[in-house]
mmCIF file of C-alpha atoms in Angstrom:
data_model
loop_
_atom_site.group_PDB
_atom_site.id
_atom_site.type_symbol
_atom_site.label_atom_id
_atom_site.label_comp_id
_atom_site.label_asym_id
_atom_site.label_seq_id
_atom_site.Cartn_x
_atom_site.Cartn_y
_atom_site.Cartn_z
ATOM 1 C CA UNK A 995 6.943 -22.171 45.516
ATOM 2 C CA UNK A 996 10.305 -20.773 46.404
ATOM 3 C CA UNK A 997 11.426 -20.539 42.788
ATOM 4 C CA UNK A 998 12.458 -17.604 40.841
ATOM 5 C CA UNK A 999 10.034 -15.542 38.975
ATOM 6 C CA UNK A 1000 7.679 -17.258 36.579
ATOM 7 C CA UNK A 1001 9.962 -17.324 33.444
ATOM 8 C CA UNK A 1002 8.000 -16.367 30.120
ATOM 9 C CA UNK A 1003 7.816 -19.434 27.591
ATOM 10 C CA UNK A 1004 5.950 -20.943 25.380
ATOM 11 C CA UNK A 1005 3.205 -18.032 24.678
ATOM 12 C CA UNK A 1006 0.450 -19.423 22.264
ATOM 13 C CA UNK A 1007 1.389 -16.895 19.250
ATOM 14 C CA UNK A 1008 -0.624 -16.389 16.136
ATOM 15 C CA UNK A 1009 0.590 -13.911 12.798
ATOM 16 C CA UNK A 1010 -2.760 -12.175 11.374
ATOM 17 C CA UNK A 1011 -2.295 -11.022 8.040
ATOM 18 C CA UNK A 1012 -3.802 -9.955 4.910
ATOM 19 C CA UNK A 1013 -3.290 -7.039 2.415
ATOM 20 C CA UNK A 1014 -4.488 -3.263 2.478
ATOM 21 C CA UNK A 1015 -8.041 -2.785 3.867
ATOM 22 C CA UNK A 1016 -8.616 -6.740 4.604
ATOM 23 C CA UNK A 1017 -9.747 -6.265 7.871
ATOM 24 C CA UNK A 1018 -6.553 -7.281 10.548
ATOM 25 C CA UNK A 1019 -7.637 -3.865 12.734
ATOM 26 C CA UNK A 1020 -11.300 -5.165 12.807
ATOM 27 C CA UNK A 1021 -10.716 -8.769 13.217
ATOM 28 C CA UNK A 1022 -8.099 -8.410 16.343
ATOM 29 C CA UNK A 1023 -10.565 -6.057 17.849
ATOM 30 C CA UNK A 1024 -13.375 -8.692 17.612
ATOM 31 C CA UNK A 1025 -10.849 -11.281 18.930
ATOM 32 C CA UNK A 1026 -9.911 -9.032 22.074
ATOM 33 C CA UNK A 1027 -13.753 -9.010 22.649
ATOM 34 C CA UNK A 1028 -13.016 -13.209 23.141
ATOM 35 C CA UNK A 1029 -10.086 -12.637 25.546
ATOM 36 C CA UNK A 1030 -10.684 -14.917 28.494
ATOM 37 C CA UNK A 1031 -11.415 -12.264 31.582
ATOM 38 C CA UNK A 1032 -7.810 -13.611 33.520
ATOM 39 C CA UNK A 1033 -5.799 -13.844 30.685
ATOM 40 C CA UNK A 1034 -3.233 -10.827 29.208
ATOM 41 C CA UNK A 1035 -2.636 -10.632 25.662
ATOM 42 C CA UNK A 1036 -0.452 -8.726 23.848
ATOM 43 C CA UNK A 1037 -0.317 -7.600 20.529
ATOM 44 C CA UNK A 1038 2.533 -6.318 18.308
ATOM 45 C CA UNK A 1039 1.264 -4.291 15.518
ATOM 46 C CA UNK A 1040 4.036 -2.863 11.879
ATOM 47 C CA UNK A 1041 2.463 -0.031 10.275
ATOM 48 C CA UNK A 1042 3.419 1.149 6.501
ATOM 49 C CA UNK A 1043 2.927 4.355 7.595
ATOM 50 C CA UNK A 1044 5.900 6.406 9.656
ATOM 51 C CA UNK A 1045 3.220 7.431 12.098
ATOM 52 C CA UNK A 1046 2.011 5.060 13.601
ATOM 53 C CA UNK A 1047 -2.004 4.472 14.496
ATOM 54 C CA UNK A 1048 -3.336 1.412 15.172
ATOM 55 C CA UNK A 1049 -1.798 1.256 18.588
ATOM 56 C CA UNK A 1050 -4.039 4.216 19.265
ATOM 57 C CA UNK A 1051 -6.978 2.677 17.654
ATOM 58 C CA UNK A 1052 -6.592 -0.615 20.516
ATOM 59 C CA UNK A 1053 -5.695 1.700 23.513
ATOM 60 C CA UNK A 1054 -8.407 3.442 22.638
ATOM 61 C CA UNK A 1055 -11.288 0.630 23.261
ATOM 62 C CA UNK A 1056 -8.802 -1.750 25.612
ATOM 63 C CA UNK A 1057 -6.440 -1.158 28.109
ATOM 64 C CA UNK A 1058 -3.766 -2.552 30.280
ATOM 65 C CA UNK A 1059 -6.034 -2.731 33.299
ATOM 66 C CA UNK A 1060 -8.430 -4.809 31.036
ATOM 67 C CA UNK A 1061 -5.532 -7.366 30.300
ATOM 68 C CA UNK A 1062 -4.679 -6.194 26.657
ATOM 69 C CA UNK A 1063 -1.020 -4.547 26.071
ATOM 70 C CA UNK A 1064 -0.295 -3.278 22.699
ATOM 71 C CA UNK A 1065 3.368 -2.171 20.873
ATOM 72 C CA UNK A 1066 3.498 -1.021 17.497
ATOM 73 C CA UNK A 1067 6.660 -0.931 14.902
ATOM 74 C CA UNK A 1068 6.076 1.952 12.353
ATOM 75 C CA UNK A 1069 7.627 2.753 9.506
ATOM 76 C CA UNK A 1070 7.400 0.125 6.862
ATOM 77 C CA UNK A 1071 9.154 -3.313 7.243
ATOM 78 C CA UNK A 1072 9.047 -5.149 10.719
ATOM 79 C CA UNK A 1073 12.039 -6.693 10.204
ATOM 80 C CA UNK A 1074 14.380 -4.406 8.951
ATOM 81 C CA UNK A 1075 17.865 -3.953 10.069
ATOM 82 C CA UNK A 1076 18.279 -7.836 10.775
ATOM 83 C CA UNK A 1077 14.820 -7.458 12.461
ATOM 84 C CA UNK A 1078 16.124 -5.276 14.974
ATOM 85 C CA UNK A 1079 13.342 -3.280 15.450
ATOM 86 C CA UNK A 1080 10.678 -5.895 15.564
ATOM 87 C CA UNK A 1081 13.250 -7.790 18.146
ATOM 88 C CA UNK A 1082 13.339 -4.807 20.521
ATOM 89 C CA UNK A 1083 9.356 -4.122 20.532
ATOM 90 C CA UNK A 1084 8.510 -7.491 21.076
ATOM 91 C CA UNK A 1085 10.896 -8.114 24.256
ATOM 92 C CA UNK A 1086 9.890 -4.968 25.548
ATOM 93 C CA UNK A 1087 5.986 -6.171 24.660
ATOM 94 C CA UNK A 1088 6.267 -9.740 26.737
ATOM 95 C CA UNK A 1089 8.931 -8.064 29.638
ATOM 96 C CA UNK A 1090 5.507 -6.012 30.366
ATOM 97 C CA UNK A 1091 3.016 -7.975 29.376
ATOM 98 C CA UNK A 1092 3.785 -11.687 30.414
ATOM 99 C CA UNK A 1093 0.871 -12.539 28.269
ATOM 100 C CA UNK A 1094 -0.793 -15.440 27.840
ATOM 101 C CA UNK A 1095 -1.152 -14.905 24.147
ATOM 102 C CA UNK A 1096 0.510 -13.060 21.419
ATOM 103 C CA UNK A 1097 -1.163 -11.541 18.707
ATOM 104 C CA UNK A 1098 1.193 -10.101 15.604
ATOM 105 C CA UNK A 1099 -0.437 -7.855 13.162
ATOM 106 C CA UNK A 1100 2.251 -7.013 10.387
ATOM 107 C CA UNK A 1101 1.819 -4.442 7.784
ATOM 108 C CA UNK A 1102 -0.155 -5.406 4.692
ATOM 109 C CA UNK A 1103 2.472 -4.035 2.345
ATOM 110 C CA UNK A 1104 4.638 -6.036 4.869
ATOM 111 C CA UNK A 1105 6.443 -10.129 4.021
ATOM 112 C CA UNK A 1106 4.986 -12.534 6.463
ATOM 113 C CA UNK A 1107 7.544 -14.736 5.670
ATOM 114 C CA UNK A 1108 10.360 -12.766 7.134
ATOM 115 C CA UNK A 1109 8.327 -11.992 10.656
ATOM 116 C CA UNK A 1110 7.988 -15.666 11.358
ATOM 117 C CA UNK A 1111 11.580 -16.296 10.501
ATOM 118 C CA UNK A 1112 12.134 -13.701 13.332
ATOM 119 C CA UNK A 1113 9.825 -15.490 15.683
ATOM 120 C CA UNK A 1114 11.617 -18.642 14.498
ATOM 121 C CA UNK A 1115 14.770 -17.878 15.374
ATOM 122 C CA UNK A 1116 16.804 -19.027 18.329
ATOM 123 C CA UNK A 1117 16.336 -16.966 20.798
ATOM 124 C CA UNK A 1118 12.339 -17.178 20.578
ATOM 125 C CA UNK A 1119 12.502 -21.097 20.792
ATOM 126 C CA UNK A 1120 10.977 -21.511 23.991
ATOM 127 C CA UNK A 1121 9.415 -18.600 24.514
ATOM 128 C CA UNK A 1122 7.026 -18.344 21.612
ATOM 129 C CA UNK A 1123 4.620 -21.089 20.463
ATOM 130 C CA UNK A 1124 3.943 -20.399 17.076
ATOM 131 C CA UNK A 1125 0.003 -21.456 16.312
ATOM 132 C CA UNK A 1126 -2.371 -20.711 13.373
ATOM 133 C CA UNK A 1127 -1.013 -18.024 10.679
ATOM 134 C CA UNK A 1128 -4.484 -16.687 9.223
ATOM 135 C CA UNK A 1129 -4.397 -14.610 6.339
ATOM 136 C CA UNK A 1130 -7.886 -12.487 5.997
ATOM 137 C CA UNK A 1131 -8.549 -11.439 2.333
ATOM 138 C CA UNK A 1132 -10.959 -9.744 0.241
ATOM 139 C CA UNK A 1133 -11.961 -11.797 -2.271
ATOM 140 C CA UNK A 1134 -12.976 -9.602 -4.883
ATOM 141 C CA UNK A 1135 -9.663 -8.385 -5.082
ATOM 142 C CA UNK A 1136 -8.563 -11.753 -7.170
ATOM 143 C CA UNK A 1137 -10.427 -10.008 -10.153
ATOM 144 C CA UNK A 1138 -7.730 -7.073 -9.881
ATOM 145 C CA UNK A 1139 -4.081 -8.031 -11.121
ATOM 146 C CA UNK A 1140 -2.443 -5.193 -9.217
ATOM 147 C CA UNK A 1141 -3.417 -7.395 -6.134
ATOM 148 C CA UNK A 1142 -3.028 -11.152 -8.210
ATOM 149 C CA UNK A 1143 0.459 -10.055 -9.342
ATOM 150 C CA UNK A 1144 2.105 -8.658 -6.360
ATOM 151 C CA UNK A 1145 4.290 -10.568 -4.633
ATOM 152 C CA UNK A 1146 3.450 -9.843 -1.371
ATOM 153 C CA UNK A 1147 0.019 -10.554 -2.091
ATOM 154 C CA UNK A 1148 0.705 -14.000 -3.250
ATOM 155 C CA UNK A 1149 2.855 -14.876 -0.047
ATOM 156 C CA UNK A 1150 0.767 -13.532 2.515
ATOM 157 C CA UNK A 1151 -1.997 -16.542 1.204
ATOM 158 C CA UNK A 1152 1.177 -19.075 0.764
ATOM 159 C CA UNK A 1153 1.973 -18.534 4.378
ATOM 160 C CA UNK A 1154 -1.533 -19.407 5.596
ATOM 161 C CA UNK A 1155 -2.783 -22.214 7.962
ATOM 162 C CA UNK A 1156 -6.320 -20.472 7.520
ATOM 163 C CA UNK A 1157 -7.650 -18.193 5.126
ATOM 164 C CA UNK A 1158 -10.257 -15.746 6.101
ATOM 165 C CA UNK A 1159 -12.227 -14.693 3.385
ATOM 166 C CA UNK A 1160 -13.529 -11.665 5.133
ATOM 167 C CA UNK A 1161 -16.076 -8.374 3.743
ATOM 168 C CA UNK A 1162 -18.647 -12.458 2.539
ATOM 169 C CA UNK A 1163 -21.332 -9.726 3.017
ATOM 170 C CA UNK A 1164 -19.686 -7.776 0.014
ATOM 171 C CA UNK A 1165 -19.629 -10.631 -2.116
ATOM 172 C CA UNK A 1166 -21.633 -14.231 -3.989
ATOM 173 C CA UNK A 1167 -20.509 -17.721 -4.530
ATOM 174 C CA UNK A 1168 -18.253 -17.434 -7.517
ATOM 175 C CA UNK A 1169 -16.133 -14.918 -5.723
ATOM 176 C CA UNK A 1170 -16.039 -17.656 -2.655
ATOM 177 C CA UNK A 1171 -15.254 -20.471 -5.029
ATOM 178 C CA UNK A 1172 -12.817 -18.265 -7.013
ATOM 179 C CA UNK A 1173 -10.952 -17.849 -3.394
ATOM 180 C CA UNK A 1174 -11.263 -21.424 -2.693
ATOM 181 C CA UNK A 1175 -9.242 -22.149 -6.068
ATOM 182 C CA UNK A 1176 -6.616 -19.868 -5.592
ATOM 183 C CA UNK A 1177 -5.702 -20.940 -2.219
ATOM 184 C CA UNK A 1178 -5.483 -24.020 -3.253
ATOM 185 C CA UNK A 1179 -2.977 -23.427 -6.209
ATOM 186 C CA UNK A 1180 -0.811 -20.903 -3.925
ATOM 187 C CA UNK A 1181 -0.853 -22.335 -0.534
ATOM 188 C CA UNK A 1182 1.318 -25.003 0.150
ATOM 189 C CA UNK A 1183 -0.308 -25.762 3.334
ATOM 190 C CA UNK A 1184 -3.419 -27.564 3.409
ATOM 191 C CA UNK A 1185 -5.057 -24.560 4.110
ATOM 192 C CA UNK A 1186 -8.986 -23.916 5.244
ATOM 193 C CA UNK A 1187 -10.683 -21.368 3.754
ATOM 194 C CA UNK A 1188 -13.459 -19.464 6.013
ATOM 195 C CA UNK A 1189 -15.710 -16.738 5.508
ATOM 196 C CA UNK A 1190 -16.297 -14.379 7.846
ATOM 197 C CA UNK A 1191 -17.992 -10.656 7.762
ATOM 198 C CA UNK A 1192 -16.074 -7.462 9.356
ATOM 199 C CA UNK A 1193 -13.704 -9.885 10.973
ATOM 200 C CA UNK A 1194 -15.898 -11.984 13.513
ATOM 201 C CA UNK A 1195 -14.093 -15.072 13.440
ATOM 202 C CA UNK A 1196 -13.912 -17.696 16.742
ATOM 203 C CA UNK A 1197 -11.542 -17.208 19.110
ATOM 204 C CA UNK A 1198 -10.974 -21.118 18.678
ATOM 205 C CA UNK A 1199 -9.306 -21.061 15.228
ATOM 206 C CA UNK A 1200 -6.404 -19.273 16.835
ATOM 207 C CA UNK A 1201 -5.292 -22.930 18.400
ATOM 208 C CA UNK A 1202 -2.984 -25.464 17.253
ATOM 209 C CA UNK A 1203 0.719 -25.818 15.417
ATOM 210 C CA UNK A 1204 1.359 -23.522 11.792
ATOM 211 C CA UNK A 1205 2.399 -25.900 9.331
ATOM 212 C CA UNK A 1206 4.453 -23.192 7.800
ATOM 213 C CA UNK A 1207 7.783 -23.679 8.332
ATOM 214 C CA UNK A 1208 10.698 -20.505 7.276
ATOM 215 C CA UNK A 1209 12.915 -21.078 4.300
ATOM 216 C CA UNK A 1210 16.351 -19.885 3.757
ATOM 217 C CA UNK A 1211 16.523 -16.244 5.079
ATOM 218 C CA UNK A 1212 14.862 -13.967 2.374
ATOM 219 C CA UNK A 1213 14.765 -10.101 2.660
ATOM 220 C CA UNK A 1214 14.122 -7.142 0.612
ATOM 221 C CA UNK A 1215 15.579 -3.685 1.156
ATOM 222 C CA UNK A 1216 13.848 -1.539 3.068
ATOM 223 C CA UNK A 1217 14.139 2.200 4.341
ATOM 224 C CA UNK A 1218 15.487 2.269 7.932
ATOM 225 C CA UNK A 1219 12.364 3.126 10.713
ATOM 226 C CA UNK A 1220 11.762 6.951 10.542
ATOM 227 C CA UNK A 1221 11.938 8.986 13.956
ATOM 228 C CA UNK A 1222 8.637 10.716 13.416
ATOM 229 C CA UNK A 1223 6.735 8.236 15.265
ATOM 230 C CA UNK A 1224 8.191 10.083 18.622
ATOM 231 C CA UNK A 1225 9.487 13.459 17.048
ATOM 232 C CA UNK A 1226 8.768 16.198 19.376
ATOM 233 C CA UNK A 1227 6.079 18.338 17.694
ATOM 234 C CA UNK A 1228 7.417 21.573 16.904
ATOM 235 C CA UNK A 1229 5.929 25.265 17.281
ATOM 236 C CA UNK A 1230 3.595 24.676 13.939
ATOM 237 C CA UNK A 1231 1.486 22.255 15.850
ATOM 238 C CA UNK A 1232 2.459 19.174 13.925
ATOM 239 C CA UNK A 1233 4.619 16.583 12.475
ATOM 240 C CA UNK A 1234 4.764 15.380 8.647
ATOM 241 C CA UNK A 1235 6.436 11.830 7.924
ATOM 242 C CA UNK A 1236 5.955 9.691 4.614
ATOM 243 C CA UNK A 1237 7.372 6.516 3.623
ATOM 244 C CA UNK A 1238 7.202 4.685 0.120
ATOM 245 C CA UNK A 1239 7.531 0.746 -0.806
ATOM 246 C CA UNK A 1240 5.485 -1.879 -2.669
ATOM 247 C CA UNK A 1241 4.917 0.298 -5.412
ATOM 248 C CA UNK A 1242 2.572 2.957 -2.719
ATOM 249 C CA UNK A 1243 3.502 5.787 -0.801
ATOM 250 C CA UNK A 1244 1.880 6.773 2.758
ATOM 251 C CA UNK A 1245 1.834 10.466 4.074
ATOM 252 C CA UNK A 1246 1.370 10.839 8.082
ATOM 253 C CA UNK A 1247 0.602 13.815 10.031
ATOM 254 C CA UNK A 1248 0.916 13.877 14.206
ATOM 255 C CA UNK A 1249 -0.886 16.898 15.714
ATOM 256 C CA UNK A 1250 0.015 18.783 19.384
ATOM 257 C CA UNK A 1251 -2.825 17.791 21.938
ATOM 258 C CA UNK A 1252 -4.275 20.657 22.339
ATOM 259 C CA UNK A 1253 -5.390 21.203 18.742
ATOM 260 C CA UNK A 1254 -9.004 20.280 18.366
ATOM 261 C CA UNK A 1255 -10.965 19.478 14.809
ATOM 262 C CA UNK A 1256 -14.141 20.212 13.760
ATOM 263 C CA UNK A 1257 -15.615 16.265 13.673
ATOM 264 C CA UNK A 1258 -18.303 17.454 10.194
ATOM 265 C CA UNK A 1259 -15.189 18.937 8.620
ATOM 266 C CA UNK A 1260 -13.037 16.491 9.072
ATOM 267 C CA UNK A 1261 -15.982 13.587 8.066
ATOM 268 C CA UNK A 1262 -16.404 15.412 4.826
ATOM 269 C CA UNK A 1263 -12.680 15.609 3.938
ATOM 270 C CA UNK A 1264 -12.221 11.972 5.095
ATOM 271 C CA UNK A 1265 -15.081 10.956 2.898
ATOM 272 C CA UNK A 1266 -13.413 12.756 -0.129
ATOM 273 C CA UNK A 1267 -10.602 10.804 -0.069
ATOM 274 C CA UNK A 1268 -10.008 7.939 -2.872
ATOM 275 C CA UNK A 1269 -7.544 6.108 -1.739
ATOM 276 C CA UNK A 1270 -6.219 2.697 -0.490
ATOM 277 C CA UNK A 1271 -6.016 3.280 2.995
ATOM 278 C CA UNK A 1272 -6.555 6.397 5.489
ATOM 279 C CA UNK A 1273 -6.685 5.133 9.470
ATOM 280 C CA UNK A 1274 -6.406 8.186 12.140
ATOM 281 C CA UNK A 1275 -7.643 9.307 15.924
ATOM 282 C CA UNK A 1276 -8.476 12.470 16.219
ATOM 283 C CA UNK A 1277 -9.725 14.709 19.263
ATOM 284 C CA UNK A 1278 -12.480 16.614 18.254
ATOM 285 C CA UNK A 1279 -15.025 19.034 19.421
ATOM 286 C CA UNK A 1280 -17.235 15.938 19.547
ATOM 287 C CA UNK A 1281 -15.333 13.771 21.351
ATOM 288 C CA UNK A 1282 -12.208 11.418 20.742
ATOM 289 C CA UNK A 1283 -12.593 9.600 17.266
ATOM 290 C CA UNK A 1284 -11.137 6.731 15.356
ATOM 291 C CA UNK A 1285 -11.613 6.383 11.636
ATOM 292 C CA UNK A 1286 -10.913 4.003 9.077
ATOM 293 C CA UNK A 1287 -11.154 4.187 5.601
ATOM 294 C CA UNK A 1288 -11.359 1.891 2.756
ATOM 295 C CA UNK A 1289 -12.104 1.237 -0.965
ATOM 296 C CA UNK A 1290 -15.862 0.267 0.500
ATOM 297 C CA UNK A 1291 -16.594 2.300 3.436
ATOM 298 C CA UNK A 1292 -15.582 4.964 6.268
ATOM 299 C CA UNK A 1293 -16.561 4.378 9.282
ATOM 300 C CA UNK A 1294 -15.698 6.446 12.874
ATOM 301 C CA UNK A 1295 -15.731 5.043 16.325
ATOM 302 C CA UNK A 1296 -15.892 6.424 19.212
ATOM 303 C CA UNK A 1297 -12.760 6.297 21.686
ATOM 304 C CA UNK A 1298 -12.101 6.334 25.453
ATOM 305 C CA UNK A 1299 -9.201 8.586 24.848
ATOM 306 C CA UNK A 1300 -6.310 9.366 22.904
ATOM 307 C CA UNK A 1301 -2.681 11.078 23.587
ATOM 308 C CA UNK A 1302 -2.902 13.410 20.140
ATOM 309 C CA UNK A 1303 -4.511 13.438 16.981
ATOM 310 C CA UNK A 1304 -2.786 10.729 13.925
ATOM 311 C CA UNK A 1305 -3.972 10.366 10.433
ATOM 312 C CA UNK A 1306 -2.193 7.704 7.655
ATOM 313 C CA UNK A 1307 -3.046 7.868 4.035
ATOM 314 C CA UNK A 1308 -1.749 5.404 2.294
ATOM 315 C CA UNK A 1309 -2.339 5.522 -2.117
ATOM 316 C CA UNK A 1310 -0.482 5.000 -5.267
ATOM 317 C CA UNK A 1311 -0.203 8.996 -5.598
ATOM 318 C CA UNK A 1312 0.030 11.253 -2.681
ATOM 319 C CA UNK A 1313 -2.354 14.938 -3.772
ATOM 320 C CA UNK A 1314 -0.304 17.786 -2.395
ATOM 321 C CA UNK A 1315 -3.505 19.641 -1.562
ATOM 322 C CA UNK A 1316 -4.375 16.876 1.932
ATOM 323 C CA UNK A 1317 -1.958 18.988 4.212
ATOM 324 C CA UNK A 1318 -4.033 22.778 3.395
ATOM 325 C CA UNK A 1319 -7.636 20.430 3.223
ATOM 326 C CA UNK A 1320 -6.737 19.193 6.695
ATOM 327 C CA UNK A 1321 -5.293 22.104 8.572
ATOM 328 C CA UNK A 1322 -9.154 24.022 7.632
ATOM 329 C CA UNK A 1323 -10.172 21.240 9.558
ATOM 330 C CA UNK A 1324 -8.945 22.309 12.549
ATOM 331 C CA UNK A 1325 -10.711 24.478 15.370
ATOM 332 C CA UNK A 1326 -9.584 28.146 15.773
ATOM 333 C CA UNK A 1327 -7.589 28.684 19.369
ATOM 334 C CA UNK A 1328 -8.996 29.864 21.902
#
């Protein structure tokens, strides 16, 4: 009454992580299903990739009117450039939204470590409440040492309040006690391990203080953010960005919106792929789709709408051959 506008503070925040292909996209989606009818949420999402596609992926099944506002930071490392460009996103992100909850989805190639220290910091204090840091992994990866030996691996689980062991359907009881045993010998936290299948966690584990608190600053080099992400599209009808880090490489391809795919074409090429990752929207002559690809499965969604079409591929070797596979994909003009 009579005072100045509401001021935003103390925003109930939560950090989803996990490596490649454990789920984050699915399991935010699920959550937004959860959102409260009056409440806004936000949620800032870091892609590996230069172009980014997971923003897409949200706006295409939620949108402002329904309460859910979504930023994304491509191009590798959230916090690069003394976590400039995470800074910028996320005051933009709250300035519009004025949510009632955050929701931070770095990349899975990404250190967890280094966006809390940014949502630590000063200027944050009383405007972020920083709750439950899950971490959502696959636990059959702990039988594969490119995953037990990488670093980022190891601190995404360290920095947990709550692990989800997510894809249970995938998996038996000696994977689920293997998981059990690691988080206990690599989380400093008393950390609870859950299972869960294609994310569907509840909404309720989101609430209460991290335990995690930031260490001395720690930071890796990373590439500065690429401009692809909002490169005008040229007369050839699209834009090529890749990026490289972690020991894997991502190629990214942004299409004008008025080319249109043929949807069986492009499902056959998709399923051809072997790699770690491939996420993209894509209008097609069947309609706007989303698509995400793992080690396990492709699947496609169907979406409200999108601005153009976006594919990521993200792998340990990048085939040369993609760019000519994908372009037959496309419909003649006209």
């Amino acid at each position: 009454m009579g005072s100045e506008k509401a001021k935003i503070s103390a925003v109930p925040t939560n950090i989803i992580t996990g490596f490649l292909g454990a789920g984050k996209t699915s399991t935010i989606l699920h959550l937004l299903k959860s959102k409260p009818a009056n409440e806004r949420w936000a949620v800032l999402v870091n892609e590996f990739g230069e172009i980014g596609i997971d923003g897409s992926l949200f706006q295409g099944t939620h949108r402002e009117e329904d309460g859910v506002f979504i930023r994304e930071v491509p191009g590798g490392c959230m916090c690069c450039a003394a976590g400039l460009p995470m800074q910028i996103a996320l005051n933009q992100l709250l300035t519009r939204a004025k949510p009632d909850r955050l929701l931070i989805e770095p990349t899975g190639l990404g250190h967890p470590i280094e966006v809390l220290e940014t949502l630590s910091a000063e200027h944050y204090k009383d405007v972020l409440s920083i709750q439950k840091i899950l971490t959502l992994v696959d636990a059959r990866k702990l039988a594969d040492e490119r995953y037990t030996s990488h670093k980022t691996f190891n601190q995404q689980i360290a920095i947990a309040d709550i692990v989800v062991g997510n894809k249970q359907d995938l998996y038996g009881e000696p994977e689920k006690a293997a998981l059990q045993e690691y988080v206990k010998e690599h989380s400093p936290n008393a950390t609870e391990v859950l299972f869960a299948e294609q994310g569907q966690i509840d909404f309720s584990i989101l609430s209460g203080p991290t335990a995690t608190r930031v260490s001395p600053h720690y930071h890796e080099s990373h590439g500065a953010p690429s401009a692809q992400e909002d490169a005008e599209i040229p007369q050839a009808g699209f834009v090529k960005a890749v990026n490289q880090g972690e020991n894997y490489q991502s190629v990214g391809w942004r299409f004008a919106p008025d080319i249109v795919f043929d949807q069986k074409k492009l499902f056959n090429f998709l399923s051809g792929l072997t790699v770690e990752r491939m996420k993209a929207v894509f209008i097609t002559d069947e309609g706007v789709l989303g698509y995400n690809l793992t080690p396990d499965t492709l699947t496609e969604i169907e979406l409200d709408d999108c601005a153009e079409s976006r594919i990521e591929i993200i792998a340990q070797q990048l085939e040369d051959e993609w760019e000519a596979q994908l372009m037959q994909c496309q419909l003649p003009n006209g």
